Amino acid sequence: MALQLVSCDKQYEKFPQLIRSEVLKLQDWYNRQPHTPSITELEAMRFLHACYYSVEQAKICLDTYHTARTHWPEFFKNRNVHGTDVTSQMKIASFTLLPELTAEGYGVILCRLIDSEVLKFNFWNSVKLFGMVTDVWFAQNDLRQGYVCVIDMKGCTLMHLTRVNVIALKKFMFYIQEALPIRLKAIHFINTVSFMDKVLALMKPFTKKELMNMLQLHATMDTFLDKCVPKSAMPNEYGGSAGDAEKMRENSYTSMQANARFFEEEETTKRVNEKLRQGKPHGDGDIFGLDGSFKQLSFD
């Protein structure tokens, strides 16, 4: 694949709790399952780390991850980096992994609208784009102690909310909580809007209590900068000093588009084969029964 993958040895050095024998045990077990795709040592490591070194939770998370990708083609099929469904949302939404870490060693993901025209916004395609961008990030970056998600509500209107499909939101929230191999530490809504109660009400049915407790709302940057994320980690436009947000967006999407071959190979090699699954094959509706207990996350 075209991706420049991070070094496994470096991750073992950074995180002594990662025991190579446990990582290889997980990799071997998963690769011997008749219905699952093969994974690399780095992939096994990433899931074990995300699940706080619980092998059993990592097994569930891995299966949930690949099963969701198999049964949710609206998000994980035909991921053409130059397709109009993807490129149109690249002009609407920005998903950026900021270059600087927090003091705790957390990565910061910044999500924001760059075009507030309602009719251009497509939630399904935005989730698809988010999945593509994060795939490249996690393959190319070292493991993190955790991640903080910053959602800028500037430019969002009630009409945007009406374009959020409930089924798509349910799937996305499940994927974030049970399948995505990251340690999510906090979600900050900045530049909050008057209808935040409606935003939270829309999310609540699909959000576990642990994640709801992570949500923090900031009407101004006064309660956010340095108190939650250091100025050194935020773009200049937000009162920080990490650089230009637009340039970061361009770099993020350029990196994604440079790895078209990765997405082609991922779609053909990283899916489950339900015909070979022991027991009852899973369908779309069965995925929500693959409950990983929020990856056994610990909370600060």
Coordinates of C-alpha atoms in Angstrom, one line a residue:
M1 CA 0.0 0.0 0.0
A2 CA 1.1 3.6 -0.6
L3 CA 0.7 4.6 3.0
Q4 CA 3.9 5.2 5.0
L5 CA 3.0 3.1 8.1
V6 CA 4.4 3.9 11.5
S7 CA 7.0 1.7 13.1
C8 CA 5.8 -1.1 15.5
D9 CA 9.0 -1.0 17.4
K10 CA 8.5 2.7 18.1
Q11 CA 5.0 2.1 19.5
Y12 CA 6.4 -0.6 21.9
E13 CA 9.0 1.9 23.1
K14 CA 6.3 4.6 23.7
F15 CA 3.8 2.4 25.4
P16 CA 5.6 -0.2 27.6
Q17 CA 2.1 -1.6 28.5
L18 CA 2.0 -3.0 25.0
I19 CA 3.4 -6.5 25.3
R20 CA 4.4 -7.9 21.9
S21 CA 3.5 -11.4 22.8
E22 CA -0.1 -10.2 23.6
V23 CA -0.2 -8.3 20.3
L24 CA 0.9 -11.3 18.3
K25 CA -1.5 -13.5 20.2
L26 CA -4.4 -11.2 19.2
Q27 CA -3.2 -11.1 15.6
D28 CA -2.8 -14.8 15.4
W29 CA -6.2 -15.5 16.9
Y30 CA -8.0 -13.0 14.6
N31 CA -6.2 -14.3 11.5
R32 CA -7.3 -17.8 12.3
Q33 CA -11.0 -16.9 12.4
P34 CA -12.7 -18.3 9.2
H35 CA -14.8 -15.2 8.5
T36 CA -12.4 -12.3 9.3
P37 CA -9.8 -10.6 7.2
S38 CA -6.1 -10.9 8.0
I39 CA -4.6 -8.1 10.1
T40 CA -1.0 -6.9 10.5
E41 CA 0.9 -6.6 13.8
L42 CA 0.4 -2.8 13.6
E43 CA -3.4 -3.2 13.3
A44 CA -3.6 -5.7 16.2
M45 CA -1.5 -3.3 18.2
R46 CA -3.7 -0.3 17.5
F47 CA -6.9 -2.2 18.6
L48 CA -5.3 -3.6 21.7
H49 CA -4.1 -0.1 22.7
A50 CA -7.5 1.4 22.0
C51 CA -9.1 -1.2 24.3
Y52 CA -6.7 -0.5 27.1
Y53 CA -4.8 -3.8 26.6
S54 CA -7.8 -6.0 27.0
V55 CA -7.4 -8.8 24.5
E56 CA -11.0 -9.9 24.8
Q57 CA -12.3 -6.4 24.2
A58 CA -9.9 -6.0 21.3
K59 CA -11.3 -9.1 19.7
I60 CA -14.9 -7.7 19.9
C61 CA -13.8 -4.3 18.7
L62 CA -11.9 -5.8 15.7
D63 CA -14.9 -7.9 14.6
T64 CA -17.3 -5.0 15.1
Y65 CA -15.0 -2.8 13.0
H66 CA -14.8 -5.1 10.0
T67 CA -18.4 -6.2 10.3
A68 CA -19.7 -2.7 10.2
R69 CA -17.5 -1.9 7.2
T70 CA -18.9 -4.9 5.4
H71 CA -22.5 -4.2 6.0
W72 CA -22.6 -0.4 5.8
P73 CA -21.6 0.2 2.1
E74 CA -23.1 3.8 2.3
F75 CA -20.0 4.6 4.4
F76 CA -17.4 2.1 3.4
K77 CA -17.9 1.1 -0.2
N78 CA -16.7 2.8 -3.4
R79 CA -14.4 5.1 -1.4
N80 CA -13.0 6.8 -4.5
V81 CA -10.9 9.8 -3.3
H82 CA -11.9 11.6 -6.5
G83 CA -15.6 10.7 -6.5
T84 CA -18.0 13.5 -6.4
D85 CA -19.7 12.2 -3.2
V86 CA -16.3 12.7 -1.5
T87 CA -14.9 15.8 -3.2
S88 CA -18.2 17.7 -2.8
Q89 CA -18.0 17.3 1.0
M90 CA -14.3 18.2 1.1
K91 CA -15.5 21.7 0.0
I92 CA -18.2 21.7 2.8
A93 CA -16.7 20.1 5.9
S94 CA -13.2 20.0 7.3
F95 CA -11.8 17.1 9.3
T96 CA -8.3 17.7 10.5
L97 CA -5.9 16.0 12.9
L98 CA -4.1 18.9 14.4
P99 CA -0.3 18.6 14.4
E100 CA 0.3 19.4 18.1
L101 CA -0.7 17.2 21.1
T102 CA -2.2 18.3 24.4
A103 CA -0.2 18.2 27.6
E104 CA -1.6 14.7 28.2
G105 CA -0.4 13.4 24.9
Y106 CA -3.8 13.5 23.3
G107 CA -4.4 14.1 19.6
V108 CA -6.9 16.8 18.6
I109 CA -9.4 16.3 15.9
L110 CA -11.0 19.5 14.6
C111 CA -14.4 19.2 12.8
R112 CA -15.9 22.3 11.2
L113 CA -18.1 23.6 8.3
I114 CA -16.3 25.7 5.7
D115 CA -19.3 26.3 3.6
S116 CA -22.6 26.8 5.5
E117 CA -24.9 26.5 2.5
V118 CA -27.4 24.0 3.8
L119 CA -28.3 22.3 0.5
K120 CA -24.7 21.3 -0.1
F121 CA -24.4 19.5 3.2
N122 CA -24.8 15.7 3.0
F123 CA -24.4 13.9 6.3
W124 CA -24.0 10.4 4.7
N125 CA -21.1 11.6 2.5
S126 CA -19.6 13.6 5.4
V127 CA -19.4 10.4 7.5
K128 CA -17.9 8.6 4.5
L129 CA -15.2 11.4 4.2
F130 CA -14.5 11.3 7.9
G131 CA -13.9 7.5 7.7
M132 CA -11.5 7.9 4.8
V133 CA -9.5 10.7 6.5
T134 CA -9.2 8.9 9.8
D135 CA -8.1 5.7 8.1
V136 CA -5.1 7.6 6.7
W137 CA -4.4 9.4 10.0
F138 CA -4.3 6.3 12.1
A139 CA -2.1 4.4 9.7
Q140 CA 0.4 7.2 9.4
N141 CA 0.6 8.5 13.0
D142 CA 1.9 7.0 16.2
L143 CA -0.5 5.8 18.8
R144 CA -1.8 8.5 21.1
Q145 CA -2.7 8.4 24.8
G146 CA -6.2 9.4 23.6
Y147 CA -8.0 11.8 21.3
V148 CA -10.0 15.0 21.9
C149 CA -12.6 15.9 19.3
V150 CA -13.4 19.6 18.8
I151 CA -16.6 20.4 16.9
D152 CA -16.9 24.0 15.8
M153 CA -20.6 24.9 15.4
K154 CA -20.0 28.1 13.6
G155 CA -22.1 28.3 10.5
C156 CA -24.4 25.5 11.6
T157 CA -28.1 26.2 11.5
L158 CA -31.3 24.3 12.4
M159 CA -31.7 23.5 8.7
H160 CA -28.4 21.6 8.9
L161 CA -29.9 19.6 11.7
T162 CA -32.8 18.6 9.5
R163 CA -30.4 17.1 7.0
V164 CA -28.9 14.7 9.6
N165 CA -30.4 11.3 8.8
V166 CA -31.3 9.5 12.0
I167 CA -30.3 6.0 10.7
A168 CA -26.9 7.4 9.5
L169 CA -26.4 9.1 12.9
K170 CA -27.2 5.9 14.8
K171 CA -24.6 4.0 12.7
F172 CA -22.0 6.7 13.0
M173 CA -22.3 7.0 16.8
F174 CA -22.1 3.2 17.1
Y175 CA -19.0 3.1 14.9
I176 CA -17.3 5.8 17.0
Q177 CA -18.1 4.2 20.3
E178 CA -17.7 0.5 19.5
A179 CA -15.5 0.1 16.4
L180 CA -13.1 3.0 15.8
P181 CA -9.7 2.0 17.4
I182 CA -9.1 5.2 19.4
R183 CA -9.3 6.2 23.0
L184 CA -11.9 9.1 23.0
K185 CA -11.3 11.4 26.0
A186 CA -13.5 14.4 25.4
I187 CA -15.8 16.0 22.9
H188 CA -15.9 19.8 22.9
F189 CA -18.5 21.8 21.1
I190 CA -17.1 25.3 20.5
N191 CA -19.0 28.4 19.2
T192 CA -22.2 26.8 20.4
V193 CA -25.5 27.8 18.9
S194 CA -28.9 28.5 20.5
F195 CA -30.3 25.2 19.5
M196 CA -27.6 23.0 21.2
D197 CA -30.4 21.4 23.2
K198 CA -31.8 20.0 20.0
V199 CA -28.3 18.8 18.9
L200 CA -27.9 16.9 22.1
A201 CA -31.4 15.6 22.0
L202 CA -30.7 14.1 18.6
M203 CA -27.5 12.5 19.8
K204 CA -28.7 11.2 23.1
P205 CA -30.7 8.1 22.0
F206 CA -27.5 6.7 20.3
T207 CA -24.9 7.8 22.8
K208 CA -23.8 5.9 25.9
K209 CA -23.8 7.7 29.2
E210 CA -20.0 7.6 29.3
L211 CA -19.8 9.6 26.1
M212 CA -22.5 12.0 27.1
N213 CA -20.5 12.8 30.2
M214 CA -17.5 13.7 27.9
L215 CA -19.4 16.4 26.1
Q216 CA -18.5 20.0 27.0
L217 CA -20.1 23.1 25.5
H218 CA -18.3 26.4 25.0
A219 CA -20.1 29.5 23.9
T220 CA -16.8 31.4 23.7
M221 CA -13.1 30.4 23.5
D222 CA -12.5 31.8 27.0
T223 CA -13.7 28.5 28.6
F224 CA -11.9 26.4 26.0
L225 CA -8.4 27.6 25.1
D226 CA -5.7 26.5 27.5
K227 CA -8.3 25.1 29.9
C228 CA -9.2 22.2 27.6
V229 CA -6.8 22.4 24.7
P230 CA -3.6 24.4 24.7
K231 CA -3.3 27.4 22.5
S232 CA -0.2 25.8 21.0
A233 CA -2.4 23.0 19.6
M234 CA -5.1 25.1 18.0
P235 CA -5.0 26.9 14.7
N236 CA -4.4 30.6 14.5
E237 CA -8.0 31.3 13.6
Y238 CA -9.0 30.0 17.0
G239 CA -6.6 32.2 19.0
G240 CA -4.0 29.5 18.9
S241 CA -0.5 29.3 17.4
A242 CA -0.4 25.9 15.6
G243 CA -0.8 27.5 12.1
D244 CA -3.4 28.1 9.5
A245 CA -6.5 26.0 9.7
E246 CA -7.1 26.1 6.0
K247 CA -3.6 24.8 5.3
M248 CA -4.1 22.0 7.7
R249 CA -7.3 21.1 5.9
E250 CA -5.6 21.0 2.6
N251 CA -2.8 18.9 4.0
S252 CA -5.3 16.4 5.5
Y253 CA -7.2 16.0 2.2
T254 CA -4.1 15.9 0.1
S255 CA -2.7 13.1 2.2
M256 CA -6.0 11.2 1.8
Q257 CA -6.2 11.7 -2.0
A258 CA -2.6 10.6 -2.4
N259 CA -3.6 7.1 -1.1
A260 CA -6.2 6.1 -3.5
R261 CA -4.7 2.6 -3.8
F262 CA -5.0 2.1 -0.1
F263 CA -8.8 2.5 -0.2
E264 CA -9.1 0.1 -3.2
E265 CA -7.1 -2.6 -1.4
E266 CA -8.9 -2.0 1.9
E267 CA -12.3 -2.6 0.4
T268 CA -11.2 -5.9 -1.2
T269 CA -9.1 -7.3 1.7
K270 CA -10.6 -5.9 4.9
R271 CA -14.2 -7.3 5.0
V272 CA -15.8 -10.2 6.7
N273 CA -17.2 -13.3 4.9
E274 CA -20.5 -14.0 6.6
K275 CA -20.8 -17.4 4.9
L276 CA -17.8 -18.5 6.9
R277 CA -18.8 -17.1 10.3
Q278 CA -19.3 -19.7 13.0
G279 CA -22.9 -19.6 14.2
K280 CA -25.5 -17.3 12.7
P281 CA -24.3 -14.9 10.0
H282 CA -24.7 -11.2 10.9
G283 CA -26.8 -8.8 8.9
D284 CA -27.1 -5.0 9.1
G285 CA -29.4 -5.1 12.1
D286 CA -27.2 -7.6 14.0
I287 CA -24.3 -5.2 14.2
F288 CA -25.8 -3.2 17.0
G289 CA -25.8 -6.4 19.1
L290 CA -22.0 -6.4 18.9
D291 CA -21.6 -4.3 22.0
G292 CA -18.0 -3.8 23.1
S293 CA -18.9 -1.9 26.3
F294 CA -17.4 1.2 24.9
K295 CA -14.0 -0.5 24.5
Q296 CA -13.6 -0.5 28.3
L297 CA -12.6 3.1 28.2
S298 CA -11.2 4.7 31.3
F299 CA -12.2 8.3 32.0
D300 CA -10.2 11.2 33.4

